[in-house]
Short mmCIF file of C-alpha atoms in Angstrom, two decimals:
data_model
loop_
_atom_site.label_atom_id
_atom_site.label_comp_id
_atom_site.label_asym_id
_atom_site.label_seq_id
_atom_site.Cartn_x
_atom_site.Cartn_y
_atom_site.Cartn_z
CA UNK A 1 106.81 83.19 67.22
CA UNK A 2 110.17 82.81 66.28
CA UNK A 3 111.93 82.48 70.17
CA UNK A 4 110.34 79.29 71.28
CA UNK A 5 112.36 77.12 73.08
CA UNK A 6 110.50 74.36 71.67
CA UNK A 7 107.70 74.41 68.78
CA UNK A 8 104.46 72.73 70.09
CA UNK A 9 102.93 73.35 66.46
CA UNK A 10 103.51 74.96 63.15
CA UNK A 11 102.68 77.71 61.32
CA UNK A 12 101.83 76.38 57.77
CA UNK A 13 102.32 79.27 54.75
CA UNK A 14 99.68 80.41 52.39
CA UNK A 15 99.24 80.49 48.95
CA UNK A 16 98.20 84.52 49.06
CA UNK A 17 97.64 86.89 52.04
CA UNK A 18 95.08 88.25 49.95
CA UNK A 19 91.68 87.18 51.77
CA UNK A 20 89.22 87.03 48.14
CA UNK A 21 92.40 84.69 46.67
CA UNK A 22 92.23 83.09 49.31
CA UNK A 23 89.00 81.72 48.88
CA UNK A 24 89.72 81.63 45.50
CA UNK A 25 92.68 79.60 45.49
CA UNK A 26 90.78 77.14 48.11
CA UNK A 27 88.06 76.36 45.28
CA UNK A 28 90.97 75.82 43.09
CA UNK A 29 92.59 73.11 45.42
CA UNK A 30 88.75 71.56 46.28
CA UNK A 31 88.53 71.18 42.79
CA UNK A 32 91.92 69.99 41.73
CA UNK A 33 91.46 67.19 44.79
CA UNK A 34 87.55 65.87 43.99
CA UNK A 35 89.02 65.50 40.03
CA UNK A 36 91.80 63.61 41.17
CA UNK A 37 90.41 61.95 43.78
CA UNK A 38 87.51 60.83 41.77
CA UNK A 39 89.61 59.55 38.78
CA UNK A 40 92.08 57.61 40.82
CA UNK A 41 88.78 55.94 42.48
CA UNK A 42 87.00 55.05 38.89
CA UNK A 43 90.45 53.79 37.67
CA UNK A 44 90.56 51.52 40.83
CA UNK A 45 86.64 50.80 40.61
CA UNK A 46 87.46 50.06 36.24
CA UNK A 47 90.14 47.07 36.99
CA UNK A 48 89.18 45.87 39.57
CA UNK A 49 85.24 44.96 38.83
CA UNK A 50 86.34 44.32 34.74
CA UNK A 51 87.79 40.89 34.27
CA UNK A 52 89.47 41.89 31.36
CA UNK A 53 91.60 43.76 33.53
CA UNK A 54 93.05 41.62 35.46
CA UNK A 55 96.32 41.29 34.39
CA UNK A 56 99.59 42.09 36.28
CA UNK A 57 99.56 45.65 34.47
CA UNK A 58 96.58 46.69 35.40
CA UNK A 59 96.85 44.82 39.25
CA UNK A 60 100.17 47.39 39.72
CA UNK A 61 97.88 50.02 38.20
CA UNK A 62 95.17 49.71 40.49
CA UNK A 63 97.76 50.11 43.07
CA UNK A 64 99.38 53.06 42.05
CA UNK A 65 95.73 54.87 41.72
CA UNK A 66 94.68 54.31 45.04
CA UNK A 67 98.39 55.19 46.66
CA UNK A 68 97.57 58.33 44.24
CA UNK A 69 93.90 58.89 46.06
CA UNK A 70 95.68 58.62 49.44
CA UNK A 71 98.96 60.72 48.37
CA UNK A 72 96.67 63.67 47.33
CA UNK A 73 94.66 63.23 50.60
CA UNK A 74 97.56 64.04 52.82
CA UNK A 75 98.02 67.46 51.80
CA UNK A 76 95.41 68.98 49.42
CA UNK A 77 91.81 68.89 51.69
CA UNK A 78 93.92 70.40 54.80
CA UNK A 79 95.31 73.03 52.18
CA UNK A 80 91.98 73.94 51.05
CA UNK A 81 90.36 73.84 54.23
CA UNK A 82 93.18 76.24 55.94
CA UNK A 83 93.23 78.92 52.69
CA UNK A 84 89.39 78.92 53.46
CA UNK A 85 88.95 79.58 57.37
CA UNK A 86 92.36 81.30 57.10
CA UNK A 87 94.35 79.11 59.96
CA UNK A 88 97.63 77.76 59.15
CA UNK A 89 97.97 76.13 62.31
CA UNK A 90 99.59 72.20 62.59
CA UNK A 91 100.36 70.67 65.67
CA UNK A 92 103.37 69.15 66.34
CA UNK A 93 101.88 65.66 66.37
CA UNK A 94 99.90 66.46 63.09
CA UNK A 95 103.03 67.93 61.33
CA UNK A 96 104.77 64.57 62.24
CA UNK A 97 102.05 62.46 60.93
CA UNK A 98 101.79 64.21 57.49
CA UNK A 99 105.98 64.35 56.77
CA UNK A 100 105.43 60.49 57.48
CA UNK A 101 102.56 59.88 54.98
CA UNK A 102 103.70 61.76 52.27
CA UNK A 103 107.50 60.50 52.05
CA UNK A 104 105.66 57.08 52.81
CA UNK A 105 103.39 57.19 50.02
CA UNK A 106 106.30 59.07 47.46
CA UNK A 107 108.33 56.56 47.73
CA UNK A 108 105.53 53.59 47.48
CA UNK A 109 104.79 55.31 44.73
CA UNK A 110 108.54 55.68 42.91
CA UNK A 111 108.95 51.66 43.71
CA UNK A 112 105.18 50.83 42.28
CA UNK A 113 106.50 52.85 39.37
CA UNK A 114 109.50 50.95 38.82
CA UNK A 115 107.61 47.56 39.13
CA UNK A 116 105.69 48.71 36.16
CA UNK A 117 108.71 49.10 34.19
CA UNK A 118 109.55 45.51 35.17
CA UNK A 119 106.47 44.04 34.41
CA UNK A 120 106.48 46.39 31.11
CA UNK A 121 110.20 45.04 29.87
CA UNK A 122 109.05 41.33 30.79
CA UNK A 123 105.70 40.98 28.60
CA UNK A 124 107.50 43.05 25.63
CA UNK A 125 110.79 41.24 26.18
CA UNK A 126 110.13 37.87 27.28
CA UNK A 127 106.41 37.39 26.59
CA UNK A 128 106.61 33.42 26.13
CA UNK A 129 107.58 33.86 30.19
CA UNK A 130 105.41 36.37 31.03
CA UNK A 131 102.78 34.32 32.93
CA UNK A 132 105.79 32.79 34.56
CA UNK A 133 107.89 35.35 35.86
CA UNK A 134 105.01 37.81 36.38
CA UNK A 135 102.21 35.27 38.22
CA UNK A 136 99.95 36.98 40.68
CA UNK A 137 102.27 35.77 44.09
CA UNK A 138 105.44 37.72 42.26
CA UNK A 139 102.77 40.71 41.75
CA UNK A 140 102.21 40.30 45.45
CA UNK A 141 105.49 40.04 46.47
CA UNK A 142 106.62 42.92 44.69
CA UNK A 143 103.65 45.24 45.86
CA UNK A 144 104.40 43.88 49.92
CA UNK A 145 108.20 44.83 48.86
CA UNK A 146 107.53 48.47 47.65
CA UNK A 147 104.97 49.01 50.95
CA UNK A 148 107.93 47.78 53.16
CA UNK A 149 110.57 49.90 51.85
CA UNK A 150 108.47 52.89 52.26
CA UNK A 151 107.23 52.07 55.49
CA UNK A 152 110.96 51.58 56.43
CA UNK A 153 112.53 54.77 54.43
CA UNK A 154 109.51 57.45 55.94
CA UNK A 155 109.75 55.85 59.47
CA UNK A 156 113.86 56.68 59.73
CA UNK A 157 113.67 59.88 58.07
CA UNK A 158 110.46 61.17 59.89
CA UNK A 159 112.19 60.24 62.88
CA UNK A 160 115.15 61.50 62.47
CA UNK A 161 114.06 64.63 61.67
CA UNK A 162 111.73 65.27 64.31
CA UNK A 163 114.35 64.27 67.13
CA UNK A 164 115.84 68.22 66.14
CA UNK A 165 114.85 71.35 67.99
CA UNK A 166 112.87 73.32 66.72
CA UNK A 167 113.64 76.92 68.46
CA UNK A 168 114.57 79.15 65.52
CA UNK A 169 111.20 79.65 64.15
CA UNK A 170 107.81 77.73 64.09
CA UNK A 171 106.89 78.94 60.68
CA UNK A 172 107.30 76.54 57.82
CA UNK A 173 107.66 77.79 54.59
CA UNK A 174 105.69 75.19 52.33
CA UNK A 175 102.09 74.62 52.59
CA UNK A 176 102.14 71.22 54.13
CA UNK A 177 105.38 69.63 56.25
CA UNK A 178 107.96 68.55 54.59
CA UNK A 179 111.70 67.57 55.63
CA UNK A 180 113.50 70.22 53.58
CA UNK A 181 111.64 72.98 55.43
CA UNK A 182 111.63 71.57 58.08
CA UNK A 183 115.59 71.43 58.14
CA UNK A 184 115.52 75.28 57.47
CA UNK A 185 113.92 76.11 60.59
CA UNK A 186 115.54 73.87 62.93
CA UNK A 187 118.38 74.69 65.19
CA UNK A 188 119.79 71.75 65.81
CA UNK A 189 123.12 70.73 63.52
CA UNK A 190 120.87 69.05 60.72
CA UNK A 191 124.26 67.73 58.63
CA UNK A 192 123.73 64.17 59.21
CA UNK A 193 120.14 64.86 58.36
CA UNK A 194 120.91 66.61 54.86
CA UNK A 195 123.24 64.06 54.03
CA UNK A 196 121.36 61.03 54.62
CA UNK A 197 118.53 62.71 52.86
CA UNK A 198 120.62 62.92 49.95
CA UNK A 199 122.08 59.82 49.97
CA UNK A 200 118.71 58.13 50.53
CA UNK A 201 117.23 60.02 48.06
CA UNK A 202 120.21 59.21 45.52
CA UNK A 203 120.20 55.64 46.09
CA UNK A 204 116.52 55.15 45.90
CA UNK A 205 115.68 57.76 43.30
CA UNK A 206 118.83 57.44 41.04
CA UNK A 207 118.49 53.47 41.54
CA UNK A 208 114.62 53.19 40.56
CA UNK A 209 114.81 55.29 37.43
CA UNK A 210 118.29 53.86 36.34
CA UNK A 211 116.03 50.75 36.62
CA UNK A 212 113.35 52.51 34.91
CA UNK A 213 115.91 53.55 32.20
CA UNK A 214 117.39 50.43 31.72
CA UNK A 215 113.83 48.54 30.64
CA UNK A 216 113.03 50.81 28.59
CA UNK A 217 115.89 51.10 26.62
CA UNK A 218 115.33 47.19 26.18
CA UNK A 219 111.96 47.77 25.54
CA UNK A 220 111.83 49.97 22.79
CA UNK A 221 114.84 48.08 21.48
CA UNK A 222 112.81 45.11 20.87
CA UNK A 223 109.90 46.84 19.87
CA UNK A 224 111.42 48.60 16.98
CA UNK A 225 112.48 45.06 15.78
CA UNK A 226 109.30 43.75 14.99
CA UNK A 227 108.55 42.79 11.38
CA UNK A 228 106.29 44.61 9.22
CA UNK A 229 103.47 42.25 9.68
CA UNK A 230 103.25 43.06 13.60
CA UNK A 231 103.33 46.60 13.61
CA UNK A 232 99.79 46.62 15.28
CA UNK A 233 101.69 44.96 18.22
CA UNK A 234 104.65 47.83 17.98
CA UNK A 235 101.71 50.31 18.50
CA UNK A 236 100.22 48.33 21.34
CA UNK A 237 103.38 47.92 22.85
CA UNK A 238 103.81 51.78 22.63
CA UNK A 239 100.72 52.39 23.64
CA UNK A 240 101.28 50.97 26.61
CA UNK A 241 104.28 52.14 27.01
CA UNK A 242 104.10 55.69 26.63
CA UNK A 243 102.09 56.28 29.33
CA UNK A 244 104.11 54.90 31.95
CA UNK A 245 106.93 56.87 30.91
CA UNK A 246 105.17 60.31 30.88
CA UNK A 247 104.26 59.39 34.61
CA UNK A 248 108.01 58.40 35.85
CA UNK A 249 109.04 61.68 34.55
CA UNK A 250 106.61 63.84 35.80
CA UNK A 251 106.67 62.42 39.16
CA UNK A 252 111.09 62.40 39.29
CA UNK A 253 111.32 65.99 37.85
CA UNK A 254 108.63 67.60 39.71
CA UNK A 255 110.27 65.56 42.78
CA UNK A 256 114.15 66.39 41.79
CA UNK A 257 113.07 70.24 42.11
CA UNK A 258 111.98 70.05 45.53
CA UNK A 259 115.20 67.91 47.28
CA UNK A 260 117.96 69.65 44.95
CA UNK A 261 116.90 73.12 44.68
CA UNK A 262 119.52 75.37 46.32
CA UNK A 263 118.64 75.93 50.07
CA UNK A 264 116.77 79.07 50.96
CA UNK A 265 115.66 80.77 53.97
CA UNK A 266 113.31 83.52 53.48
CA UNK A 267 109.79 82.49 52.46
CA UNK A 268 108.97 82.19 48.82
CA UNK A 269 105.86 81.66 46.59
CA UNK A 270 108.18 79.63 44.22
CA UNK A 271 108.94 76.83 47.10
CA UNK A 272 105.44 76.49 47.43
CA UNK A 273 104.32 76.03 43.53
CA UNK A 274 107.05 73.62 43.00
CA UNK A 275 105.37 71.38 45.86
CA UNK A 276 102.60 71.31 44.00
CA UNK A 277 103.93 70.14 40.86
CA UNK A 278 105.54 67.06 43.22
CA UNK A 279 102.94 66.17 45.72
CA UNK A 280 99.38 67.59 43.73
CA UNK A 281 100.06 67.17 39.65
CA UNK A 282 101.15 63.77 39.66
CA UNK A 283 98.56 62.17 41.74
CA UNK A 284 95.92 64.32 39.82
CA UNK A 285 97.24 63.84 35.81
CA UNK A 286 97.96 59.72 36.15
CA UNK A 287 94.60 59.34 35.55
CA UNK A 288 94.08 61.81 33.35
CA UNK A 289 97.79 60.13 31.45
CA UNK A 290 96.47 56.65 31.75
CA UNK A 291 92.60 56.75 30.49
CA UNK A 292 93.75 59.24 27.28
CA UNK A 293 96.47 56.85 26.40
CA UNK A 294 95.21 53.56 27.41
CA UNK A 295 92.89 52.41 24.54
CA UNK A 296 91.38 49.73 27.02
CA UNK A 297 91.05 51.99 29.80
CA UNK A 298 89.12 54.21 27.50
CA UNK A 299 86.96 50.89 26.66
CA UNK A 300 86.15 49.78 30.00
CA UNK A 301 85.33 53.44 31.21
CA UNK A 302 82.58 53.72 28.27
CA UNK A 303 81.17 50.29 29.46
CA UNK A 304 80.55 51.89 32.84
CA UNK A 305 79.44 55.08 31.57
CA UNK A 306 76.81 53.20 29.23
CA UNK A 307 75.87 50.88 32.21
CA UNK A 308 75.24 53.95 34.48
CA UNK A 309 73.38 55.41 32.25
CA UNK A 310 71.28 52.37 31.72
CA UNK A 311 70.82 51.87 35.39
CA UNK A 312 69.46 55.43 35.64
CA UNK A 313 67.05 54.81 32.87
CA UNK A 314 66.04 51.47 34.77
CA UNK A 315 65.53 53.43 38.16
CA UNK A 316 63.58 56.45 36.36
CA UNK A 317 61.41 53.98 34.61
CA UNK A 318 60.70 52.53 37.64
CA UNK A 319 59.69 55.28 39.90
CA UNK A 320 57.44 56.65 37.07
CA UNK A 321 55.67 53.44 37.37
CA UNK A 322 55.24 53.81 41.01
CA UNK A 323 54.46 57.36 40.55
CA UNK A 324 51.60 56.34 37.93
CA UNK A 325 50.21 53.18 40.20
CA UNK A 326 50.13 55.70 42.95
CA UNK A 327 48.04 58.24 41.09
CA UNK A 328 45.63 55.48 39.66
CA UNK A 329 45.10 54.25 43.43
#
C-alpha cells in the first residue's frame, strides 16, 4: 500500500492489533459516545423546554451541547464500529468529509467558547447593561458569526490539504482524518500547508483564549470586590464561572497537544490517545463539567427526572387499569 500513485482511500489505525481488545476497546468507545451523546442531548432538551433557562448563558450553552453531540459523532461511532468488524478502511471522499466536520465543529466550538466568556464578563461586569448589550439578536448574531468562521476556516484548510498527493503511503496514523497526519503522508511540498496551519491556528486559538483570558481577569477582578453583604452573589458568580473555565482549558490543552507536538513519522499509540483527549473528552466531560457545577442545571435536571418518573407512574397506573377492565370483561 505504500506505492500508489494516488490514494483512492485510507487506511485508518487501530487502537490494538489485538482482536479480544479490540472488541474491548469498541465497547469502551460505544459507551464513552451514548454517555456523551446522551448528556449533551438532555442538556439541550433541559434549556431549551425550561423557561427559566432562557437566558443568553444558557442559549450559548445549548449551542455548545449540541455542536458537542455532533463533534463526538464525527469520529467516535465510525471508531467503534471499525475496532469491532476490524476494517480501517475510509474512502477518499469520506476522509475529506470527516477532516471538514471536525475542524468545522473545533473551531465552532473554540468561538462558542469565547462568546461565553463575553457574555460571562458582561453580566458580572456590566450587569445594569446586560439585557442591552446581550439581547437575543446579539446572541444570534454572535452564534451566525462563530458558524461562519468555521464554515470559512474548515472549508480553506480541508481544501487545501486535499489538493496534495497522496503517493507516499495511504495509511494514516490517527484513528480518524486529521490534517497533521495527513501532512505526514503526503508527498507533495506541504510548507505552505504547515505554515498556514500554524498561523491559522495561532491567530484563532491564541486570539480566542487571549480573549478568554482577558474577561476573566476582569471578571474575577470585580468579583472579588464585592462587599461582605453580597458574597452569595461572589459564589454565584463563581459558580458560574468556574465551569466555563475548566472547559476552555480542557478543550485548548488537549487541542495544543495535537497541532504542536513535534512531527513524527512512524506510527504511535501516543498520537492516537492524545486525539482522544482533543476530539472525545471534551465533547463527553462538558456535560458532565456543567450539570456538577451548575446549581440550576442540577435543579432543572431533578425536575425532569421527578416528571419522568411521574409520567411512568401515570402510564403504569394506566395500563393496570386496562389490564384489570380487560380481565373483568
Amino acid at each position: 500500500m505504500s506505492n500508489f500513485t494516488t490514494a483512492t482511500e485510507f487506511l485508518l489505525m487501530g487502537f490494538s492489533d489485538v482482536r479480544e481488545l479490540q472488541i474491548l476497546y469498541s465497547f469502551l468507545l460505544f459507551l464513552i459516545y451514548s454517555a456523551g451523546l446522551m448528556g449533551n442531548l438532555l442538556i439541550v432538551i433541559i434549556t431549551t423546554f425550561d423557561r427559566r433557562l432562557h437566558t443568553p448563558m444558557y442559549f450559548f450553552l445549548r449551542n455548545l451541547a449540541m455542536v458537542d453531540a455532533c463533534y463526538i459523532s464525527i469520529t467516535v461511532p465510525q471508531a467503534s464500529v471499525n475496532s469491532l468488524v476490524n476494517n480501517r478502511i475510509i474512502s477518499f471522499t469520506g476522509c475529506a468529509a470527516q477532516v471538514f466536520f471536525v475542524v468545522f465543529l473545533a473551531c465552532v466550538e473554540l468561538t462558542l467558547l469565547t462568546a461565553m466568556a463575553r457574555d460571562r464578563y458582561v453580566a458580572i461586569c456590566h450587569p445594569l447593561h446586560y439585557p442591552v448589550i446581550m439581547s437575543p439578536r446579539v446572541c444570534l448574531q454572535m452564534t451566525l458569526t462563530c458558524l461562519i468562521t468555521g464554515l470559512v476556516y474548515s472549508a480553506f484548510h480541508t481544501g487545501y490539504t486535499f489538493r496534495l498527493s497522496f503517493c507516499h503511503s495511504n495509511v494514516v496514523h490517527q484513528f480518524f482524518c486529521d490534517i497533521p497526519s495527513l501532512l505526514r503522508i503526503s508527498c507533495s511540498d506541504t510548507f505552505s500547508n504547515n505554515l498556514s496551519l500554524i498561523v491559522s491556528d495561532v491567530v484563532v486559538g491564541a486570539g480566542c483564549y487571549a480573549f478568554i483570558i482577558a474577561s476573566y481577569v476582569r471578571i474575577f477582578s470585580t468579583v472579588l470586590k464585592f462587599p461582605f453583604p453580597v458574597k452569595e452573589d461572589q459564589k454565584k458568580a463563581f459558580s458560574t464561572c468556574i465551569p466555563h473555565i475548566s472547559v476552555v482549558s480542557l478543550f485548548l490543552i488537549s487541542g495544543a497537544y495535537i497541532y504542536f507536538q513535534p512531527p513524527s513519522d512512524s506510527e504511535s499509540l501516543k498520537d492516537i490517545i492524545l486525539s482522544v483527549f482533543y476530539t472525545v473528552i471534551p465533547p463527553f466531560m462538558n456535560p458532565i463539567i456543567y450539570s456538577l457545577w451548575n446549581k440550576q442545571i442540577k435543579d432543572a435536571m431533578g425536575i425532569v427526572m421527578k416528571s419522568t418518573i411521574l409520567i411512568k407512574k401515570k402510564i403504569k397506573g394506566c395500563m393496570d387499569m386496562v389490564k384489570f377492565s380487560s380481565q373483568n370483561i
